[in-house]
Amino acid sequence: MTEGLSRRRVGTPREADENAQGNEGSPFGGAAAASNGVSAPDEVKTDRAPMLTLMEETLLLGLKDQEGYLSFWNDSLSYVLRGCILMELALRRRIRVSKDAYTGMTSLGDRHIEVISTKPTGEVLLDEALKVIKASEAPHGVSSWMDLLSGETWNIAKAGLQLKQVRERLAKGLVDKGILRTEKRNFLFFDMATHPIQDPRAKDEVIMRVFDSLNLPRSAAIPTRAATRSSSGSASPNGINSATYASRLSVVGQGISGQGGKLKMAPIANTRFYKNEETTRFSLLRRVCLVAAACAGSVVENPLIHMDMETRDRAVSRAESLMDVYGNWPFTRDSALYTQEADSGEAGDLMVQEVVAAVICVLRKMDRII
């Protein structure tokens, strides 16, 4: 009767204790990771896309809160937004630097990029750019794609590659997300649609992430926007009125450690737009991308306008130093600003980081020319 049957082996208490001891040193939590039914690396880092793209974050930094429009004198932001599109596509694992026998001999900004996935991102602008890159007959480098997507070309045949009305489309996307609202304003001889801030928490959280990267205290980030919301003397949503804001201006520059110090991931408490940021892959690298785009797009000083000149210069200098570190490939690892957290070293992540480094390299050269 028992022929063909085998007895199931049941673990003993001693074996259970040995397994528990073997998992004590695991960085992934041992039994906790197994009980969730997912692999340990996926539990630590995920590829979940944030609610705000790099383009939207950069646009928010340059947008006037109450007026709802960008500076008329900023002619570099449009070009920078195209670079943000390439970085966002790379961070979402849609494009990479194509490898051939000449890649190592080609300058970083001129290395060709190729599409590795046409899976929709859920963002109309990103999907359109992905289709344009995929449909291109000839390969182009990072700097060339930034030119073509901006429409900066003398080749009429390439004019169809331009992404049009990027600023307006980004603003309308933020309206759909409930962050901005649409109003009509009269500018002398014509009417123009403007997009004032509807939900201030989005910009507050973006500014705090920028301040973290620039080694500035977060306490100085909230009054940056609270001043406009509390000009009438009433309390702001953050509990800061105009009198409190004025009293803080004199101490904003205190406690700032300057250019030194590596980047650190400090999650935002009670965040709405960056939940579980510390468990998202490339979260720290995204902050570097944001600072680089804000610096090259001449919008990084907007949240610093209430600070003294020395503090602003120090913050901008740190932003430029970050661009120098992460605008090279491989990253400048011997720099005091380099942090291992932004560079996993994994094969799948290296192709993402190379595109980011190439875009930052182009933005840094553009910033130096200007």
Short mmCIF file of C-alpha atoms in Angstrom, two decimals:
data_model
loop_
_atom_site.label_atom_id
_atom_site.label_comp_id
_atom_site.label_asym_id
_atom_site.label_seq_id
_atom_site.Cartn_x
_atom_site.Cartn_y
_atom_site.Cartn_z
CA MET A 1 0.00 0.00 0.00
CA THR A 2 2.83 2.35 0.67
CA GLU A 3 4.68 1.55 -2.55
CA GLY A 4 5.28 4.66 -4.70
CA LEU A 5 4.65 7.05 -1.84
CA SER A 6 7.27 9.17 -0.13
CA ARG A 7 7.19 10.85 3.22
CA ARG A 8 7.21 14.63 3.19
CA ARG A 9 10.21 16.04 5.05
CA VAL A 10 9.25 18.47 7.81
CA GLY A 11 11.81 20.96 9.12
CA THR A 12 12.85 20.55 12.70
CA PRO A 13 13.05 23.42 15.23
CA ARG A 14 16.84 23.22 15.05
CA GLU A 15 16.82 23.73 11.28
CA ALA A 16 14.42 26.64 11.66
CA ASP A 17 16.80 28.29 14.13
CA GLU A 18 19.74 27.79 11.75
CA ASN A 19 17.80 29.35 8.87
CA ALA A 20 16.85 32.30 11.03
CA GLN A 21 20.46 32.85 12.01
CA GLY A 22 21.51 32.69 8.36
CA ASN A 23 19.07 35.46 7.48
CA GLU A 24 20.02 37.76 10.32
CA GLY A 25 22.78 39.37 8.29
CA SER A 26 20.67 39.76 5.18
CA PRO A 27 20.12 43.40 4.19
CA PHE A 28 16.76 42.48 2.73
CA GLY A 29 15.14 41.43 5.98
CA GLY A 30 15.28 37.63 5.64
CA ALA A 31 11.95 36.21 6.75
CA ALA A 32 10.16 39.51 6.23
CA ALA A 33 11.07 39.52 2.56
CA ALA A 34 10.01 35.91 2.12
CA SER A 35 6.67 36.42 3.87
CA ASN A 36 5.72 39.12 1.36
CA GLY A 37 6.20 36.73 -1.51
CA VAL A 38 8.48 39.05 -3.49
CA SER A 39 12.17 39.03 -4.13
CA ALA A 40 14.33 41.02 -1.75
CA PRO A 41 15.87 43.41 -4.33
CA ASP A 42 12.41 44.37 -5.66
CA GLU A 43 11.35 45.17 -2.12
CA VAL A 44 14.29 47.49 -1.60
CA LYS A 45 14.29 49.34 -4.92
CA THR A 46 11.45 49.62 -7.43
CA ASP A 47 11.13 51.23 -10.85
CA ARG A 48 7.94 53.02 -9.91
CA ALA A 49 7.67 56.32 -11.79
CA PRO A 50 7.06 59.45 -9.65
CA MET A 51 3.95 61.57 -10.00
CA LEU A 52 5.95 64.50 -11.38
CA THR A 53 8.36 64.23 -14.30
CA LEU A 54 11.65 66.11 -14.53
CA MET A 55 10.09 68.46 -17.08
CA GLU A 56 7.20 69.32 -14.78
CA GLU A 57 9.48 69.87 -11.80
CA THR A 58 11.72 72.23 -13.80
CA LEU A 59 8.70 74.11 -15.12
CA LEU A 60 7.32 74.56 -11.60
CA LEU A 61 10.61 76.08 -10.44
CA GLY A 62 10.48 78.67 -13.21
CA LEU A 63 6.77 79.44 -12.95
CA LYS A 64 5.62 82.57 -11.15
CA ASP A 65 3.23 81.40 -8.44
CA GLN A 66 0.46 83.98 -8.69
CA GLU A 67 1.02 85.30 -12.20
CA GLY A 68 1.18 81.82 -13.71
CA TYR A 69 3.74 82.39 -16.46
CA LEU A 70 7.47 82.02 -17.03
CA SER A 71 9.97 84.81 -17.40
CA PHE A 72 9.90 86.32 -20.88
CA TRP A 73 13.69 86.69 -20.80
CA ASN A 74 14.44 83.02 -20.19
CA ASP A 75 15.41 81.69 -23.62
CA SER A 76 17.26 78.60 -22.38
CA LEU A 77 14.45 76.75 -20.58
CA SER A 78 12.91 75.30 -23.74
CA TYR A 79 16.19 73.67 -24.71
CA VAL A 80 16.69 72.34 -21.19
CA LEU A 81 13.22 70.78 -21.18
CA ARG A 82 14.22 68.69 -24.21
CA GLY A 83 17.18 67.42 -22.25
CA CYS A 84 14.83 66.57 -19.37
CA ILE A 85 12.75 64.51 -21.80
CA LEU A 86 15.79 62.42 -22.73
CA MET A 87 16.78 61.95 -19.09
CA GLU A 88 13.23 60.96 -18.15
CA LEU A 89 13.09 58.41 -20.96
CA ALA A 90 16.41 56.96 -19.82
CA LEU A 91 15.32 56.79 -16.18
CA ARG A 92 12.23 54.89 -17.33
CA ARG A 93 14.45 52.50 -19.30
CA ARG A 94 13.18 53.46 -22.75
CA ILE A 95 16.45 54.65 -24.37
CA ARG A 96 20.17 54.01 -23.95
CA VAL A 97 23.49 54.87 -25.58
CA SER A 98 24.07 52.56 -28.55
CA LYS A 99 27.32 50.64 -28.37
CA ASP A 100 29.69 50.10 -31.28
CA ALA A 101 33.41 50.11 -31.98
CA TYR A 102 33.53 53.93 -31.99
CA THR A 103 31.50 54.69 -28.86
CA GLY A 104 34.51 55.01 -26.60
CA MET A 105 36.21 57.41 -29.02
CA THR A 106 33.13 59.64 -29.35
CA SER A 107 32.60 62.58 -27.03
CA LEU A 108 29.95 61.97 -24.39
CA GLY A 109 27.41 64.44 -25.77
CA ASP A 110 27.70 63.08 -29.32
CA ARG A 111 27.13 59.41 -28.54
CA HIS A 112 24.16 57.95 -30.38
CA ILE A 113 21.10 56.84 -28.47
CA GLU A 114 18.67 54.09 -29.37
CA VAL A 115 15.23 52.97 -28.24
CA ILE A 116 15.18 49.77 -26.20
CA SER A 117 11.47 49.75 -25.31
CA THR A 118 8.39 51.31 -26.91
CA LYS A 119 6.14 50.56 -23.96
CA PRO A 120 3.96 53.64 -23.29
CA THR A 121 5.02 55.71 -20.30
CA GLY A 122 1.62 57.20 -19.56
CA GLU A 123 2.93 60.71 -20.34
CA VAL A 124 1.84 62.04 -23.73
CA LEU A 125 4.94 64.17 -24.26
CA LEU A 126 7.32 61.33 -23.41
CA ASP A 127 5.49 58.89 -25.66
CA GLU A 128 5.58 61.36 -28.55
CA ALA A 129 9.32 61.91 -28.13
CA LEU A 130 9.84 58.14 -27.96
CA LYS A 131 8.01 57.68 -31.27
CA VAL A 132 10.05 60.44 -32.91
CA ILE A 133 13.34 58.85 -31.82
CA LYS A 134 12.19 55.39 -32.87
CA ALA A 135 11.01 56.57 -36.30
CA SER A 136 14.25 58.39 -37.10
CA GLU A 137 16.07 56.78 -40.02
CA ALA A 138 19.55 57.98 -39.05
CA PRO A 139 21.04 57.71 -35.55
CA HIS A 140 21.72 60.93 -33.66
CA GLY A 141 23.71 61.82 -30.58
CA VAL A 142 22.33 63.28 -27.36
CA SER A 143 23.19 66.89 -28.25
CA SER A 144 21.76 66.43 -31.75
CA TRP A 145 18.48 65.11 -30.38
CA MET A 146 18.22 68.04 -28.02
CA ASP A 147 18.69 70.36 -31.00
CA LEU A 148 16.21 68.49 -33.19
CA LEU A 149 13.51 68.24 -30.53
CA SER A 150 13.94 71.98 -29.92
CA GLY A 151 13.70 72.81 -33.63
CA GLU A 152 17.20 74.28 -33.68
CA THR A 153 18.28 72.98 -37.09
CA TRP A 154 18.91 74.39 -40.55
CA ASN A 155 17.84 71.14 -42.18
CA ILE A 156 14.26 71.56 -43.37
CA ALA A 157 13.90 67.80 -43.64
CA LYS A 158 14.49 67.53 -39.89
CA ALA A 159 11.94 70.17 -38.94
CA GLY A 160 9.28 67.51 -38.41
CA LEU A 161 11.24 66.11 -35.46
CA GLN A 162 10.54 69.17 -33.34
CA LEU A 163 8.31 68.84 -30.29
CA LYS A 164 6.05 71.89 -30.36
CA GLN A 165 4.45 73.84 -27.52
CA VAL A 166 6.26 71.84 -24.84
CA ARG A 167 5.80 74.46 -22.10
CA GLU A 168 2.09 74.86 -22.71
CA ARG A 169 1.52 71.12 -22.88
CA LEU A 170 3.42 70.57 -19.65
CA ALA A 171 1.37 73.28 -17.96
CA LYS A 172 -1.88 71.70 -19.15
CA GLY A 173 -0.68 68.36 -17.84
CA LEU A 174 -0.12 69.95 -14.43
CA VAL A 175 -3.62 71.40 -14.64
CA ASP A 176 -4.98 67.89 -15.19
CA LYS A 177 -3.04 66.74 -12.11
CA GLY A 178 -4.64 69.51 -10.02
CA ILE A 179 -1.38 71.38 -9.42
CA LEU A 180 -2.07 74.40 -11.65
CA ARG A 181 -5.19 76.16 -12.84
CA THR A 182 -5.89 78.04 -16.06
CA GLU A 183 -6.70 81.75 -16.21
CA LYS A 184 -6.81 84.42 -18.90
CA ARG A 185 -4.64 87.53 -18.54
CA ASN A 186 -4.44 90.60 -20.72
CA PHE A 187 -0.99 91.70 -21.88
CA LEU A 188 -1.50 95.07 -23.57
CA PHE A 189 -2.57 94.03 -27.07
CA PHE A 190 -3.34 90.34 -26.59
CA ASP A 191 -4.77 87.83 -24.15
CA MET A 192 -2.72 84.89 -22.92
CA ALA A 193 -3.57 81.77 -20.94
CA THR A 194 -1.71 81.64 -17.65
CA HIS A 195 -1.40 78.85 -15.11
CA PRO A 196 -1.13 80.02 -11.47
CA ILE A 197 -0.36 77.56 -8.68
CA GLN A 198 -3.43 75.65 -7.51
CA ASP A 199 -1.82 73.14 -5.12
CA PRO A 200 1.25 74.73 -3.46
CA ARG A 201 2.38 71.45 -1.91
CA ALA A 202 3.79 70.25 -5.23
CA LYS A 203 6.18 73.17 -5.64
CA ASP A 204 7.03 73.15 -1.93
CA GLU A 205 8.15 69.53 -2.16
CA VAL A 206 10.13 70.16 -5.36
CA ILE A 207 11.94 73.06 -3.69
CA MET A 208 12.73 70.99 -0.60
CA ARG A 209 14.34 68.32 -2.78
CA VAL A 210 16.43 71.01 -4.50
CA PHE A 211 17.46 72.45 -1.13
CA ASP A 212 18.52 69.01 0.08
CA SER A 213 20.79 68.63 -2.95
CA LEU A 214 22.22 72.13 -2.52
CA ASN A 215 22.92 71.52 1.18
CA LEU A 216 20.47 74.20 2.30
CA PRO A 217 18.21 73.86 5.35
CA ARG A 218 14.66 72.79 4.61
CA SER A 219 13.38 75.44 6.98
CA ALA A 220 14.38 77.99 4.36
CA ALA A 221 12.46 76.22 1.60
CA ILE A 222 8.96 76.67 3.00
CA PRO A 223 9.17 80.49 3.50
CA THR A 224 10.31 80.81 -0.10
CA ARG A 225 6.74 80.35 -1.23
CA ALA A 226 4.91 81.23 1.98
CA ALA A 227 5.78 84.89 1.48
CA THR A 228 3.50 85.28 -1.51
CA ARG A 229 0.68 83.34 0.10
CA SER A 230 0.84 85.35 3.33
CA SER A 231 1.43 88.87 2.01
CA SER A 232 -1.86 89.91 3.54
CA GLY A 233 -0.66 88.85 6.99
CA SER A 234 -2.81 85.74 7.17
CA ALA A 235 -1.33 82.38 8.00
CA SER A 236 -0.24 80.19 5.13
CA PRO A 237 -1.10 76.49 4.73
CA ASN A 238 2.28 75.75 6.27
CA GLY A 239 1.50 77.83 9.33
CA ILE A 240 3.93 80.66 8.46
CA ASN A 241 2.67 84.24 8.35
CA SER A 242 4.43 87.28 6.96
CA ALA A 243 5.91 88.28 10.33
CA THR A 244 7.44 84.84 10.87
CA TYR A 245 8.77 84.87 7.31
CA ALA A 246 10.44 88.24 7.81
CA SER A 247 12.07 87.08 11.03
CA ARG A 248 13.58 84.07 9.29
CA LEU A 249 15.23 86.02 6.50
CA SER A 250 18.09 87.07 8.74
CA VAL A 251 18.97 83.50 9.71
CA VAL A 252 18.46 81.74 6.39
CA GLY A 253 22.15 81.63 5.66
CA GLN A 254 23.10 80.19 9.03
CA GLY A 255 23.88 76.50 9.35
CA ILE A 256 24.72 76.05 5.68
CA SER A 257 27.75 73.88 5.12
CA GLY A 258 28.52 75.22 1.65
CA GLN A 259 29.72 73.16 -1.28
CA GLY A 260 31.03 70.26 0.78
CA GLY A 261 29.07 67.20 1.76
CA LYS A 262 27.82 64.25 -0.24
CA LEU A 263 24.26 63.88 -1.40
CA LYS A 264 21.96 62.05 1.00
CA MET A 265 18.47 60.74 0.55
CA ALA A 266 16.26 62.42 3.14
CA PRO A 267 12.57 61.53 2.58
CA ILE A 268 9.98 64.29 2.88
CA ALA A 269 7.57 63.75 5.76
CA ASN A 270 3.86 63.54 4.90
CA THR A 271 4.61 63.98 1.23
CA ARG A 272 1.90 63.76 -1.37
CA PHE A 273 3.92 63.64 -4.58
CA TYR A 274 7.04 61.67 -3.52
CA LYS A 275 5.74 58.77 -1.48
CA ASN A 276 8.29 56.01 -0.84
CA GLU A 277 10.95 58.00 -2.65
CA GLU A 278 13.71 56.28 -0.71
CA THR A 279 12.65 52.91 -2.16
CA THR A 280 12.49 54.13 -5.75
CA ARG A 281 15.37 53.32 -8.06
CA PHE A 282 17.42 56.33 -9.25
CA SER A 283 15.72 58.56 -6.65
CA LEU A 284 18.98 60.32 -5.75
CA LEU A 285 20.06 60.53 -9.39
CA ARG A 286 16.71 62.17 -10.18
CA ARG A 287 17.54 64.91 -7.70
CA VAL A 288 20.86 65.48 -9.45
CA CYS A 289 19.03 65.69 -12.80
CA LEU A 290 16.61 68.24 -11.35
CA VAL A 291 19.39 70.44 -9.99
CA ALA A 292 21.29 70.24 -13.30
CA ALA A 293 18.20 71.17 -15.31
CA ALA A 294 17.30 74.01 -12.94
CA CYS A 295 20.84 75.39 -13.07
CA ALA A 296 21.12 75.21 -16.86
CA GLY A 297 17.59 76.58 -17.29
CA SER A 298 18.33 79.59 -15.06
CA VAL A 299 15.53 78.76 -12.63
CA VAL A 300 17.57 77.44 -9.70
CA GLU A 301 17.86 80.94 -8.22
CA ASN A 302 14.09 81.49 -8.13
CA PRO A 303 13.57 79.71 -4.77
CA LEU A 304 16.76 81.36 -3.47
CA ILE A 305 15.69 84.93 -4.17
CA HIS A 306 15.09 85.77 -0.49
CA MET A 307 18.59 84.70 0.56
CA ASP A 308 21.69 86.83 0.81
CA MET A 309 24.03 87.01 -2.17
CA GLU A 310 26.76 84.89 -0.59
CA THR A 311 24.38 82.03 0.15
CA ARG A 312 22.96 82.13 -3.37
CA ASP A 313 26.42 82.10 -4.93
CA ARG A 314 27.42 79.18 -2.75
CA ALA A 315 24.30 77.23 -3.69
CA VAL A 316 24.72 77.87 -7.43
CA SER A 317 28.39 76.92 -7.18
CA ARG A 318 27.41 73.59 -5.60
CA ALA A 319 24.90 72.98 -8.39
CA GLU A 320 27.60 73.58 -10.98
CA SER A 321 29.96 71.28 -9.09
CA LEU A 322 27.33 68.53 -9.12
CA MET A 323 27.04 68.97 -12.89
CA ASP A 324 30.80 68.59 -13.20
CA VAL A 325 30.74 65.35 -11.17
CA TYR A 326 27.74 63.70 -12.84
CA GLY A 327 28.32 65.21 -16.29
CA ASN A 328 31.19 62.80 -16.95
CA TRP A 329 31.15 59.12 -17.78
CA PRO A 330 31.99 57.29 -15.67
CA PHE A 331 31.02 59.65 -12.90
CA THR A 332 33.85 61.50 -11.18
CA ARG A 333 34.08 59.10 -8.24
CA ASP A 334 37.07 60.75 -6.59
CA SER A 335 35.09 63.94 -6.01
CA ALA A 336 33.94 64.85 -2.52
CA LEU A 337 30.40 65.33 -3.90
CA TYR A 338 30.16 61.85 -5.39
CA THR A 339 27.97 59.37 -3.56
CA GLN A 340 27.67 55.66 -4.21
CA GLU A 341 23.90 55.81 -3.72
CA ALA A 342 23.49 57.55 -7.10
CA ASP A 343 25.57 54.90 -8.87
CA SER A 344 24.44 51.32 -8.35
CA GLY A 345 27.05 49.87 -10.69
CA GLU A 346 24.60 47.26 -11.98
CA ALA A 347 24.76 46.48 -15.69
CA GLY A 348 21.12 47.40 -16.30
CA ASP A 349 21.54 50.72 -14.53
CA LEU A 350 24.76 51.75 -16.23
CA MET A 351 23.07 52.39 -19.57
CA VAL A 352 20.56 54.65 -17.81
CA GLN A 353 23.27 56.58 -16.02
CA GLU A 354 25.31 57.05 -19.21
CA VAL A 355 22.42 58.85 -20.95
CA VAL A 356 21.93 61.04 -17.87
CA ALA A 357 25.64 61.87 -17.80
CA ALA A 358 25.56 62.75 -21.51
CA VAL A 359 22.61 65.13 -21.10
CA ILE A 360 24.16 66.82 -18.05
CA CYS A 361 27.41 67.18 -20.02
CA VAL A 362 25.54 69.03 -22.79
CA LEU A 363 23.70 71.21 -20.26
CA ARG A 364 26.95 72.09 -18.51
CA LYS A 365 28.57 73.18 -21.78
CA MET A 366 25.49 75.25 -22.62
CA ASP A 367 25.61 76.87 -19.17
CA ARG A 368 29.26 77.81 -19.67
CA ILE A 369 28.59 79.34 -23.09
CA ILE A 370 25.76 81.45 -21.72
#
